[in-house]
Amino acid sequence: LPTASAALRRTQPTNHTKKPFPVLSFDYKHVKQPFEIFLWVLLASLMKLGFHMMPRLSSIVPESCLLIVVGLLVGGIISLVGEKPPVLDSHVFFLYLLPPIILDAGYFLPIRPFTENIGTILIFAVVGTLWNAFFIGGVLYGVCQIEGTNLHTVTLLPCLLFGSIISAVDPVAVLAVFEEIHINELLHILVFGESLLNDAVTVVLYHLFEEYAGVGTVTVIDVFLGIVSFLVVSLGGVMVGAIYGVLAAFTSRFTAHARVIEPLFVFVYSYMAYLSAEVFHLSGIMALIACGAIMRPYVEANISHKSHTTIKYFLKMSSSVSETLIFIFLGVSTVAGSHRWNWTFVVVTIILCMVARVLGVIGLTHVINKFRIVKLTTKDQFIIAYGGLRGAIAFSLGFLLDSNRFPMRDMFLTAIITVIFFTVFVQGMTIRPLVDLLAVKKKQETKRSINEEIHTQFLDHLLTGIEDICGHYGHHHWKDKLNRFNKKYVKKCLIVGERSKEPQLIAFYHKMEMKQAIELVESGGGVKLPSAMPSTRALPQISKSREEEIRKILRTNLQKTRQRLQSYNRHTLMADPYEDGWNEILIKKKKMIEFEKRISQMNNYLTVPAPPPDSPTIARARLASGEPVFPVLLFLSRGRAPPVVSHFHKPLH
């Protein structure tokens, strides 16, 4: 019966009161989240635009400082209105704001200075970060045990955890400050490279001390597992990035008929590399750096110039917006967060950060300079130590701490924000005058030329040959091996068409020619294009078959740039017939002998009119003076003129 009545009610038409159709309605909750996100992006863009419209202010105060001040003002206004200001959420920071900045840095990473200084960068990133973490954490624990500081409840492992958070140099802060002062390439790559590669050390130390802070003890096995974890996190992140970089390069081989989606593959593969590394708690920063650096040379050889321009400007735009949002939210989070101020803890933390950085740089540089050809001077050491800025990564790691397990979380966050403000405001604002005062060499904005590229490659081959002769397998030897492997196998798989066989010098020339053509077109008014200029000599048009024939002749007859020779040994100086290239030398020698025989059989020499024959008296005088008249007399006796003699007295055949 209830079922039947329910069915009857469903079949009867329901009566609704007719309301006037709404012409205009308001539903903010429906669009609240995306509206607020884009409102913050718009605010960040307007702040950046206004900052660059005041050049006098930008020459005194770094952009990052002004953005933090704007964040403080916005957070204060929101609090006065009665609303709760938003806080920089760690998940939003690590998943959405940080990847564009790291991808931009990795994709446009200067590979040559980075690889040439990789040893120095790794020592600063690994050993330097470990030294800072343990020095700051250990001394802080000793200060906390002093009576009267009200910090006796803070144990050793939380202090070491705090030291690992605050010790890492922040890549976002370093980029924001160092790009404005235009420091020279060596110092920039040392500090920025350290900030990128210390991510693995920070991640391992953070998880290790967070895991064992509740237990209270760390055994030798835990230390050993921590070392293994560091290797897994760092090398695993590089491997993940390399795999996605190769996949992106291979995919770009087949985008010739779909140029519109070429930039999409670069962004998607890079972000997938970062997320895949984060899934296994590997270093997402190292994965992004490896992915961007590996894919770039192959992707740029496959994609169109328009796609290359799109990638370049989209990366720069996204990284700039993310950087602006990070510094604004740092200011807003300072107003919104709960703080616990302790003068002793905060002041000692700032002093220890500076002391640990200075001692670490001086000690490590003393060791590094024994192995470097270009030594790091005292000025360089000062800039490296002074440029160790902290930023949003330290704040986000501190924000992730559980307040139930770590009752001192609010005090840690207060100290972290104070250190960030000190490094960004004090060190960031004073580093430019100090660079000018110390006359530190700045970056020279010069356009690279073909001449420079030729001499660079020449010196590379020369140094590789010297290493081979000395029997020393150094940096240039392995670089040459890698280039040969890349040219022989990798390029053929990842680059489409004839560009896979194109020499590096020709590729650089094409890139430079395209860049100059674009600059010429963009310069506009009054500049005539080369095609419109009158030509005094018409160049002959060569067919494709003839061009391929010329290329084949040059490839088969010209000597290769470098043949692998046997390492030097004072006991065996004779050439080994089985060495690579020996057969080519024998073939060329045989061809030269045949060529000389053919020339000797020819009767038509390049001649000049024969001089009148000498009289017997003059001939006897020449013989008495010892002049070489026999070859001339020999030619004259055969009725032919002597060959033309060059300045070196060699016949010109």
XYZ file of C-alpha atoms in Angstrom:
653
model
C 0.000 0.000 0.000
C 2.733 2.598 0.797
C 4.445 1.643 -2.430
C 1.288 2.174 -4.469
C 0.637 5.561 -2.884
C 4.207 6.624 -3.590
C 3.821 5.594 -7.241
C 0.562 7.545 -7.419
C 2.256 10.644 -6.043
C 5.004 10.339 -8.648
C 2.498 10.179 -11.513
C 0.526 13.245 -10.346
C 1.866 16.569 -11.667
C 3.438 18.791 -9.045
C 2.346 22.390 -8.814
C 5.200 24.986 -8.697
C 4.686 28.628 -7.962
C 5.613 30.634 -10.978
C 8.328 33.163 -10.293
C 9.533 35.935 -12.562
C 12.509 34.871 -14.671
C 15.702 36.335 -13.109
C 17.297 38.856 -15.429
C 20.425 39.150 -13.271
C 21.614 36.834 -10.489
C 24.647 36.750 -8.183
C 26.404 33.456 -7.345
C 29.962 34.195 -6.139
C 30.471 30.775 -4.524
C 30.247 29.144 -7.947
C 33.396 30.940 -9.192
C 35.067 31.813 -5.880
C 38.209 29.673 -6.184
C 39.261 30.412 -9.812
C 38.227 34.068 -9.423
C 40.471 34.539 -6.374
C 43.367 32.683 -8.034
C 43.313 34.911 -11.100
C 42.791 37.979 -8.921
C 46.054 37.163 -7.110
C 47.800 36.574 -10.460
C 46.506 39.935 -11.704
C 47.693 41.641 -8.514
C 51.145 40.049 -8.867
C 51.420 41.125 -12.517
C 50.367 44.700 -11.735
C 52.907 44.885 -8.901
C 55.658 43.664 -11.229
C 54.590 46.169 -13.887
C 54.589 49.033 -11.414
C 57.990 48.020 -10.086
C 59.579 48.195 -13.536
C 57.994 51.609 -14.161
C 60.134 53.029 -11.326
C 63.760 52.435 -12.426
C 65.216 54.573 -9.644
C 63.539 52.470 -6.977
C 64.531 49.200 -8.670
C 68.188 50.258 -8.646
C 68.111 50.552 -4.841
C 65.649 47.927 -3.594
C 65.440 44.398 -5.077
C 62.125 43.342 -6.552
C 61.720 40.512 -4.025
C 61.834 42.994 -1.109
C 59.100 45.186 -2.589
C 56.891 42.169 -3.284
C 57.192 40.993 0.334
C 56.250 44.514 1.496
C 53.211 44.415 -0.816
C 52.263 41.044 0.702
C 52.537 42.480 4.206
C 50.278 45.403 3.240
C 47.697 43.173 1.550
C 47.680 40.768 4.495
C 47.236 43.687 6.928
C 44.326 45.109 4.921
C 42.597 41.705 4.784
C 43.013 41.343 8.570
C 41.613 44.832 9.211
C 38.538 44.016 7.122
C 37.902 41.048 9.393
C 38.775 38.240 7.013
C 41.496 35.643 7.504
C 44.418 36.172 5.086
C 45.428 33.158 2.989
C 48.595 31.300 3.946
C 51.216 29.977 1.513
C 50.147 26.329 1.494
C 53.070 23.929 1.143
C 51.270 21.655 -1.318
C 50.350 24.599 -3.558
C 53.940 25.839 -3.397
C 55.634 22.532 -4.204
C 53.127 21.337 -6.824
C 52.211 24.540 -8.680
C 54.454 27.517 -7.885
C 57.932 25.975 -7.692
C 57.990 23.772 -10.890
C 57.749 26.661 -13.443
C 60.745 28.434 -11.844
C 62.897 25.287 -11.772
C 61.906 24.270 -15.327
C 62.851 27.713 -16.645
C 66.224 27.454 -14.876
C 66.855 23.901 -16.103
C 65.766 24.433 -19.712
C 67.979 27.507 -20.149
C 70.798 26.229 -17.930
C 74.244 27.197 -19.329
C 75.544 23.658 -19.818
C 79.217 24.442 -20.447
C 79.968 26.460 -17.261
C 77.758 24.116 -15.239
C 79.621 20.967 -16.323
C 83.042 22.616 -16.041
C 82.323 23.567 -12.404
C 80.228 20.527 -11.439
C 82.802 19.336 -8.885
C 82.889 22.664 -7.058
C 79.084 22.932 -7.158
C 78.621 19.427 -5.727
C 81.065 20.079 -2.885
C 79.266 23.287 -1.919
C 75.831 21.643 -2.307
C 76.502 18.374 -0.452
C 79.344 18.969 2.006
C 78.431 22.617 2.578
C 74.758 21.855 3.299
C 75.680 18.998 5.671
C 78.120 21.285 7.502
C 75.513 24.073 7.858
C 72.780 21.694 9.043
C 74.843 19.966 11.729
C 76.677 23.117 12.844
C 73.478 25.177 13.218
C 71.515 22.309 14.796
C 74.294 21.305 17.191
C 75.080 24.816 18.446
C 71.368 25.643 18.753
C 70.872 22.561 20.931
C 73.699 23.749 23.171
C 72.114 27.218 23.449
C 68.708 25.699 24.248
C 70.184 23.839 27.227
C 71.369 27.067 28.852
C 69.249 28.028 31.831
C 67.133 31.128 31.457
C 66.397 30.682 27.746
C 63.116 28.799 28.394
C 64.129 26.359 25.622
C 65.162 23.328 27.677
C 62.273 21.297 26.196
C 63.842 21.444 22.696
C 65.858 18.238 22.189
C 68.711 17.447 19.786
C 66.779 15.893 16.874
C 64.280 18.788 16.510
C 67.248 21.179 16.524
C 68.942 19.149 13.768
C 65.639 19.079 11.861
C 65.449 22.875 12.106
C 69.097 23.115 11.002
C 68.406 20.989 7.912
C 65.443 23.237 6.994
C 67.243 26.562 7.419
C 70.631 25.526 5.949
C 69.670 25.119 2.280
C 70.227 28.023 -0.133
C 66.978 28.886 -1.931
C 67.023 28.935 -5.780
C 64.073 31.347 -6.031
C 65.730 33.972 -3.826
C 69.117 33.524 -5.540
C 67.575 33.961 -8.995
C 65.631 37.043 -7.905
C 68.710 38.825 -6.520
C 71.591 37.623 -8.714
C 69.826 38.361 -12.010
C 69.446 41.995 -10.951
C 73.093 42.599 -10.022
C 74.423 40.916 -13.216
C 77.225 39.065 -11.458
C 79.770 37.221 -13.610
C 78.923 33.785 -14.955
C 81.264 31.821 -12.663
C 79.870 33.152 -9.382
C 76.299 32.954 -10.657
C 76.566 29.311 -11.669
C 78.350 28.363 -8.420
C 75.699 29.853 -6.105
C 72.706 29.004 -8.294
C 73.994 25.479 -9.008
C 74.448 24.922 -5.286
C 70.874 26.055 -4.622
C 69.580 23.561 -7.202
C 71.616 20.517 -6.206
C 71.298 20.852 -2.421
C 67.649 19.835 -2.740
C 68.505 16.133 -2.401
C 70.481 16.715 0.822
C 67.685 18.838 2.296
C 64.979 16.273 1.429
C 66.917 13.352 2.955
C 67.878 15.215 6.151
C 64.340 16.556 6.556
C 62.681 13.131 6.273
C 65.395 11.430 8.360
C 65.162 13.806 11.340
C 61.365 14.075 11.064
C 61.080 10.276 11.184
C 63.354 9.788 14.185
C 62.476 12.930 16.152
C 59.723 11.056 18.011
C 61.921 8.009 18.672
C 64.751 10.032 20.166
C 67.678 7.854 19.022
C 69.534 7.360 15.744
C 71.712 4.263 15.241
C 74.631 3.609 12.899
C 72.305 1.652 10.606
C 70.056 4.704 10.347
C 73.034 6.829 9.316
C 74.020 4.257 6.669
C 70.440 4.135 5.361
C 70.443 7.934 5.252
C 73.540 7.906 3.009
C 71.944 5.294 0.741
C 68.736 7.333 0.696
C 70.669 10.427 -0.406
C 72.147 8.530 -3.363
C 68.741 7.102 -4.284
C 66.969 10.472 -4.002
C 69.555 12.397 -6.029
C 70.440 9.829 -8.701
C 66.838 8.615 -8.895
C 65.630 12.144 -9.551
C 68.227 12.598 -12.297
C 67.257 9.256 -13.884
C 63.543 10.097 -13.875
C 64.244 13.481 -15.460
C 66.555 11.938 -18.070
C 63.913 9.369 -19.085
C 61.228 12.001 -19.573
C 63.695 14.265 -21.375
C 64.523 11.514 -23.884
C 60.797 10.775 -24.352
C 60.105 14.460 -25.031
C 62.932 14.624 -27.581
C 61.767 11.420 -29.286
C 58.161 12.651 -29.458
C 59.275 15.910 -31.086
C 60.547 13.882 -34.082
C 56.953 13.318 -35.215
C 55.431 16.778 -34.721
C 56.247 18.157 -38.179
C 52.562 17.985 -39.198
C 51.208 19.248 -35.868
C 53.352 22.260 -34.995
C 50.668 23.733 -32.728
C 51.119 21.130 -29.983
C 54.935 21.120 -29.980
C 55.293 23.407 -26.923
C 52.705 21.331 -25.071
C 54.936 18.248 -25.069
C 57.786 20.204 -23.457
C 55.585 21.422 -20.587
C 53.697 18.158 -20.039
C 56.743 15.872 -20.071
C 58.607 18.208 -17.716
C 55.744 18.400 -15.225
C 55.257 14.620 -15.412
C 58.957 14.196 -14.563
C 58.523 16.400 -11.482
C 55.356 14.600 -10.315
C 56.840 11.140 -10.958
C 59.848 12.031 -8.817
C 57.598 13.348 -6.042
C 55.580 10.109 -6.083
C 58.643 8.175 -4.894
C 59.913 11.054 -2.662
C 62.831 11.621 -5.030
C 64.269 15.037 -5.787
C 61.725 16.738 -8.031
C 64.029 19.731 -8.552
C 66.852 17.531 -9.887
C 64.353 15.679 -12.086
C 63.201 18.968 -13.653
C 66.767 20.189 -14.139
C 67.821 16.924 -15.831
C 64.687 16.812 -18.003
C 65.040 20.392 -19.245
C 68.789 20.215 -19.859
C 68.608 16.881 -21.734
C 65.607 17.598 -23.943
C 66.549 21.100 -25.082
C 69.214 20.463 -27.796
C 67.159 17.717 -29.456
C 63.771 19.417 -29.148
C 65.073 22.693 -30.595
C 66.503 20.800 -33.577
C 63.067 19.284 -34.340
C 60.528 22.003 -33.587
C 59.774 25.122 -35.601
C 61.085 28.555 -34.735
C 57.605 29.733 -33.695
C 57.324 26.850 -31.245
C 60.759 27.707 -29.854
C 59.640 31.304 -29.285
C 56.436 30.095 -27.624
C 58.341 27.820 -25.246
C 60.806 30.554 -24.364
C 58.236 33.240 -23.551
C 55.791 30.915 -21.797
C 58.532 29.608 -19.495
C 59.738 33.119 -18.713
C 56.177 34.331 -18.099
C 55.159 31.419 -15.846
C 58.384 31.531 -13.804
C 58.078 35.308 -13.358
C 54.442 35.077 -12.189
C 55.243 32.176 -9.829
C 58.198 34.047 -8.337
C 56.048 37.149 -7.792
C 53.267 35.145 -6.133
C 55.728 33.366 -3.841
C 57.173 36.585 -2.438
C 53.732 38.212 -2.069
C 52.389 35.158 -0.214
C 55.448 35.165 2.039
C 54.383 38.629 3.193
C 50.713 37.648 3.531
C 51.615 34.457 5.451
C 53.678 36.507 7.891
C 50.529 38.427 8.855
C 48.228 35.397 8.786
C 50.393 32.811 10.585
C 50.551 32.129 14.292
C 53.905 33.149 15.763
C 55.842 32.406 18.906
C 58.671 34.864 19.409
C 61.785 33.948 21.363
C 64.566 36.520 21.197
C 67.326 34.090 22.059
C 66.323 31.478 19.489
C 65.758 33.974 16.647
C 68.929 36.059 17.166
C 71.154 32.996 17.649
C 69.684 31.425 14.482
C 70.534 34.509 12.380
C 74.092 34.671 13.751
C 74.669 30.934 13.282
C 73.415 31.037 9.681
C 75.959 33.739 8.823
C 78.852 32.154 10.760
C 78.233 28.650 9.375
C 78.024 29.986 5.813
C 81.275 31.968 6.080
C 83.231 29.155 7.752
C 81.899 26.580 5.299
C 82.788 28.627 2.209
C 86.287 29.485 3.464
C 87.087 25.910 4.498
C 85.722 24.261 1.359
C 87.338 26.831 -0.957
C 90.717 26.165 0.655
C 90.372 22.517 -0.385
C 88.761 23.220 -3.772
C 91.461 25.685 -4.894
C 94.073 22.922 -4.726
C 92.315 21.184 -7.625
C 91.068 24.174 -9.643
C 92.994 25.826 -12.457
C 91.055 29.089 -12.058
C 91.261 29.762 -8.317
C 88.437 31.329 -6.321
C 89.708 34.641 -4.974
C 88.853 36.234 -1.629
C 86.285 38.462 -3.361
C 84.672 35.421 -4.959
C 84.473 33.669 -1.589
C 82.844 36.738 -0.035
C 80.145 36.918 -2.751
C 79.485 33.149 -2.501
C 79.120 33.381 1.284
C 77.060 36.587 1.160
C 74.807 35.227 -1.590
C 73.544 32.277 0.455
C 69.928 33.510 0.609
C 67.017 31.642 2.205
C 63.501 31.659 0.816
C 60.114 30.018 0.446
C 61.400 26.417 0.356
C 62.508 26.688 3.996
C 59.150 28.253 4.958
C 57.170 25.509 3.179
C 59.183 22.723 4.809
C 58.619 24.300 8.224
C 54.917 24.719 7.463
C 54.651 20.962 6.743
C 55.676 20.057 10.316
C 52.973 18.496 12.483
C 52.234 20.709 15.506
C 51.239 17.658 17.568
C 54.635 15.984 17.118
C 56.568 19.269 17.181
C 55.113 21.692 19.786
C 57.853 24.200 18.857
C 56.568 24.458 15.234
C 55.342 28.055 15.618
C 58.696 29.133 17.056
C 60.508 27.412 14.159
C 58.273 29.198 11.613
C 58.870 32.569 13.279
C 62.642 32.046 13.186
C 62.507 30.850 9.538
C 60.514 33.931 8.430
C 62.938 36.207 10.302
C 65.957 34.587 8.599
C 64.244 34.896 5.196
C 63.512 38.585 5.779
C 67.065 39.204 6.989
C 68.717 37.523 3.993
C 66.350 39.008 1.403
C 66.215 42.551 2.796
C 69.641 43.074 4.390
C 71.854 40.868 2.205
C 69.752 41.338 -0.940
C 69.772 45.139 -0.679
C 73.467 45.474 0.213
C 74.976 42.946 -2.193
C 74.798 45.325 -5.187
C 76.778 48.153 -3.455
C 79.267 45.590 -2.149
C 79.801 44.174 -5.646
C 80.490 47.701 -6.934
C 82.711 48.524 -3.957
C 84.828 45.383 -4.319
C 84.949 45.819 -8.129
C 83.791 42.250 -8.673
C 83.756 41.316 -12.343
C 80.258 41.546 -13.789
C 78.616 39.693 -16.617
C 79.456 41.098 -20.034
C 76.548 41.081 -22.442
C 78.345 40.139 -25.665
C 77.000 38.339 -28.671
C 78.718 35.069 -29.399
C 80.356 34.963 -32.820
C 81.416 32.247 -35.232
C 85.034 33.153 -34.560
C 84.587 32.502 -30.849
C 82.818 29.196 -31.514
C 85.595 28.044 -33.863
C 88.306 28.856 -31.332
C 86.326 27.210 -28.524
C 86.007 23.976 -30.487
C 89.646 24.186 -31.527
C 90.778 24.504 -27.901
C 88.516 21.609 -26.903
C 90.117 19.346 -29.526
C 93.583 20.579 -28.603
C 93.120 19.884 -24.885
C 91.614 16.485 -25.654
C 94.660 15.631 -27.766
C 97.018 16.771 -25.012
C 95.193 14.560 -22.506
C 95.471 11.601 -24.881
C 99.203 12.144 -25.422
C 99.780 12.363 -21.677
C 97.695 9.241 -21.070
C 95.440 11.191 -18.695
C 91.706 10.582 -19.038
C 90.416 13.902 -17.777
C 87.396 16.127 -18.268
C 87.985 16.816 -21.958
C 88.584 13.143 -22.775
C 85.228 12.028 -21.360
C 83.487 15.021 -22.867
C 84.858 14.024 -26.275
C 83.711 10.419 -25.736
C 80.226 11.648 -24.825
C 80.079 13.902 -27.889
C 81.096 11.033 -30.169
C 78.466 8.735 -28.638
C 75.870 11.467 -28.956
C 76.723 12.095 -32.602
C 76.931 8.423 -33.554
C 73.854 7.030 -31.803
C 71.684 9.490 -29.857
C 71.247 12.196 -32.510
C 70.175 9.637 -35.101
C 67.386 8.454 -32.806
C 66.176 11.779 -31.414
C 66.667 14.263 -34.284
C 64.729 13.939 -37.502
C 66.127 14.452 -41.011
C 69.520 15.728 -42.077
C 69.989 17.861 -38.974
C 71.069 14.747 -37.069
C 74.236 14.659 -39.224
C 74.838 18.414 -39.123
C 78.137 19.435 -37.487
C 77.955 21.513 -34.331
C 79.588 24.518 -35.970
C 77.092 24.546 -38.857
C 74.187 24.211 -36.423
C 75.494 27.154 -34.427
C 75.884 29.195 -37.616
C 72.271 28.476 -38.617
C 71.048 29.481 -35.156
C 73.070 32.706 -35.195
C 71.929 33.527 -38.740
C 68.291 33.071 -37.751
C 68.752 35.252 -34.665
C 70.376 38.043 -36.683
C 67.613 37.871 -39.292
C 64.936 38.211 -36.591
C 66.745 41.147 -34.991
C 67.055 42.785 -38.393
C 63.329 42.433 -39.075
C 62.336 43.554 -35.557
C 64.573 46.652 -35.794
C 62.188 47.966 -38.471
C 62.409 51.448 -39.999
C 64.888 52.186 -42.705
C 66.748 48.889 -42.579
C 66.774 46.981 -45.820
C 66.794 43.247 -45.821
C 69.743 41.536 -47.471
C 67.498 40.203 -50.236
C 66.572 43.776 -51.171
C 70.151 44.979 -51.376
C 71.793 45.197 -54.811
C 74.172 42.361 -55.494
C 77.375 42.858 -57.444
C 77.799 39.177 -58.220
C 75.107 36.609 -58.847
C 75.623 33.348 -56.988
C 75.255 30.221 -59.112
C 72.324 27.962 -58.320
C 73.457 24.436 -57.449
C 71.123 21.525 -57.885
C 70.401 19.118 -55.034
C 72.229 16.251 -56.733
C 75.320 18.396 -57.352
C 75.262 19.657 -53.754
C 75.056 16.080 -52.436
C 77.944 15.076 -54.700
C 80.102 17.916 -53.321
C 79.216 16.931 -49.753
C 80.213 13.326 -50.474
C 83.572 14.397 -51.948
C 84.312 16.573 -48.911
C 83.320 13.858 -46.463
C 85.487 11.188 -48.101
C 88.585 13.272 -48.836
C 88.919 15.720 -45.970
C 90.830 14.579 -42.910
C 88.616 13.991 -39.891
C 88.852 16.475 -37.043
C 90.513 14.051 -34.704
C 91.580 10.408 -34.836
C 91.940 8.372 -31.690
C 95.677 7.908 -31.099
C 97.498 5.631 -28.750
C 98.440 7.060 -25.364
C 101.996 8.275 -25.035
C 104.634 5.761 -24.040
C 108.337 6.528 -24.250
C 109.120 2.873 -25.055
C 106.739 2.563 -28.021
C 106.834 5.620 -30.211
C 106.179 3.692 -33.426
C 102.659 3.962 -34.797
C 100.492 0.925 -34.355
C 99.108 -0.350 -37.695
C 95.929 -1.405 -35.938
C 95.200 2.079 -34.600
C 92.108 3.830 -35.974
C 92.898 6.018 -38.941
C 96.173 4.252 -39.883
C 94.574 2.659 -42.934
C 93.364 6.045 -44.117
C 96.872 7.474 -43.828
C 98.299 4.565 -45.876
C 95.653 5.003 -48.562
C 96.317 8.727 -48.797
C 100.063 8.144 -48.937
C 99.568 5.648 -51.767
C 97.365 8.143 -53.625
C 100.026 10.814 -53.183
C 102.732 8.546 -54.639
C 100.538 7.760 -57.655
C 99.842 11.449 -58.093
C 103.567 12.287 -58.074
C 104.260 9.544 -60.654
C 101.548 10.921 -62.886
C 102.991 14.426 -62.598
C 106.517 13.223 -63.410
C 105.196 11.609 -66.612
C 103.561 14.801 -67.757
C 105.395 16.956 -70.315
C 103.295 20.091 -69.900
C 104.788 21.958 -66.945
C 103.702 25.391 -65.942
C 106.546 27.298 -67.625
C 107.838 30.756 -68.291
C 109.786 31.872 -71.363
C 113.290 30.376 -71.287
C 116.086 32.839 -70.607
C 118.806 33.213 -73.216
C 121.600 30.653 -72.765
C 124.670 31.782 -70.865
C 127.914 32.243 -72.645
C 130.748 29.796 -71.749
C 132.520 32.535 -69.778
C 129.446 33.254 -67.610
C 128.827 29.514 -67.138
C 132.409 29.014 -65.888
C 131.941 31.988 -63.536
C 128.768 30.431 -62.120
C 130.506 27.110 -61.569
C 133.373 28.849 -59.783
C 130.941 30.688 -57.441
C 129.085 27.445 -56.547
C 125.635 28.467 -57.895
C 123.234 25.583 -58.688
C 123.224 25.773 -62.454
C 123.024 22.026 -63.144
C 119.208 21.756 -62.955
C 118.836 24.756 -65.242
C 121.387 23.354 -67.707
C 119.655 19.996 -67.520
C 116.308 21.528 -68.496
C 117.932 23.627 -71.213
C 119.774 20.623 -72.601
C 116.390 18.899 -73.020
C 114.995 21.899 -74.858
C 112.505 22.865 -72.070
C 112.228 25.920 -69.858
C 112.864 25.449 -66.141
C 109.794 25.316 -63.863
C 108.628 28.380 -61.991
C 110.487 28.702 -58.696
C 108.715 29.886 -55.601
C 110.172 31.794 -52.681
C 111.123 28.499 -51.062
C 112.929 27.208 -54.199
C 110.417 24.399 -54.729
C 109.017 23.632 -58.200
C 105.360 24.531 -58.728
C 103.759 21.679 -60.696
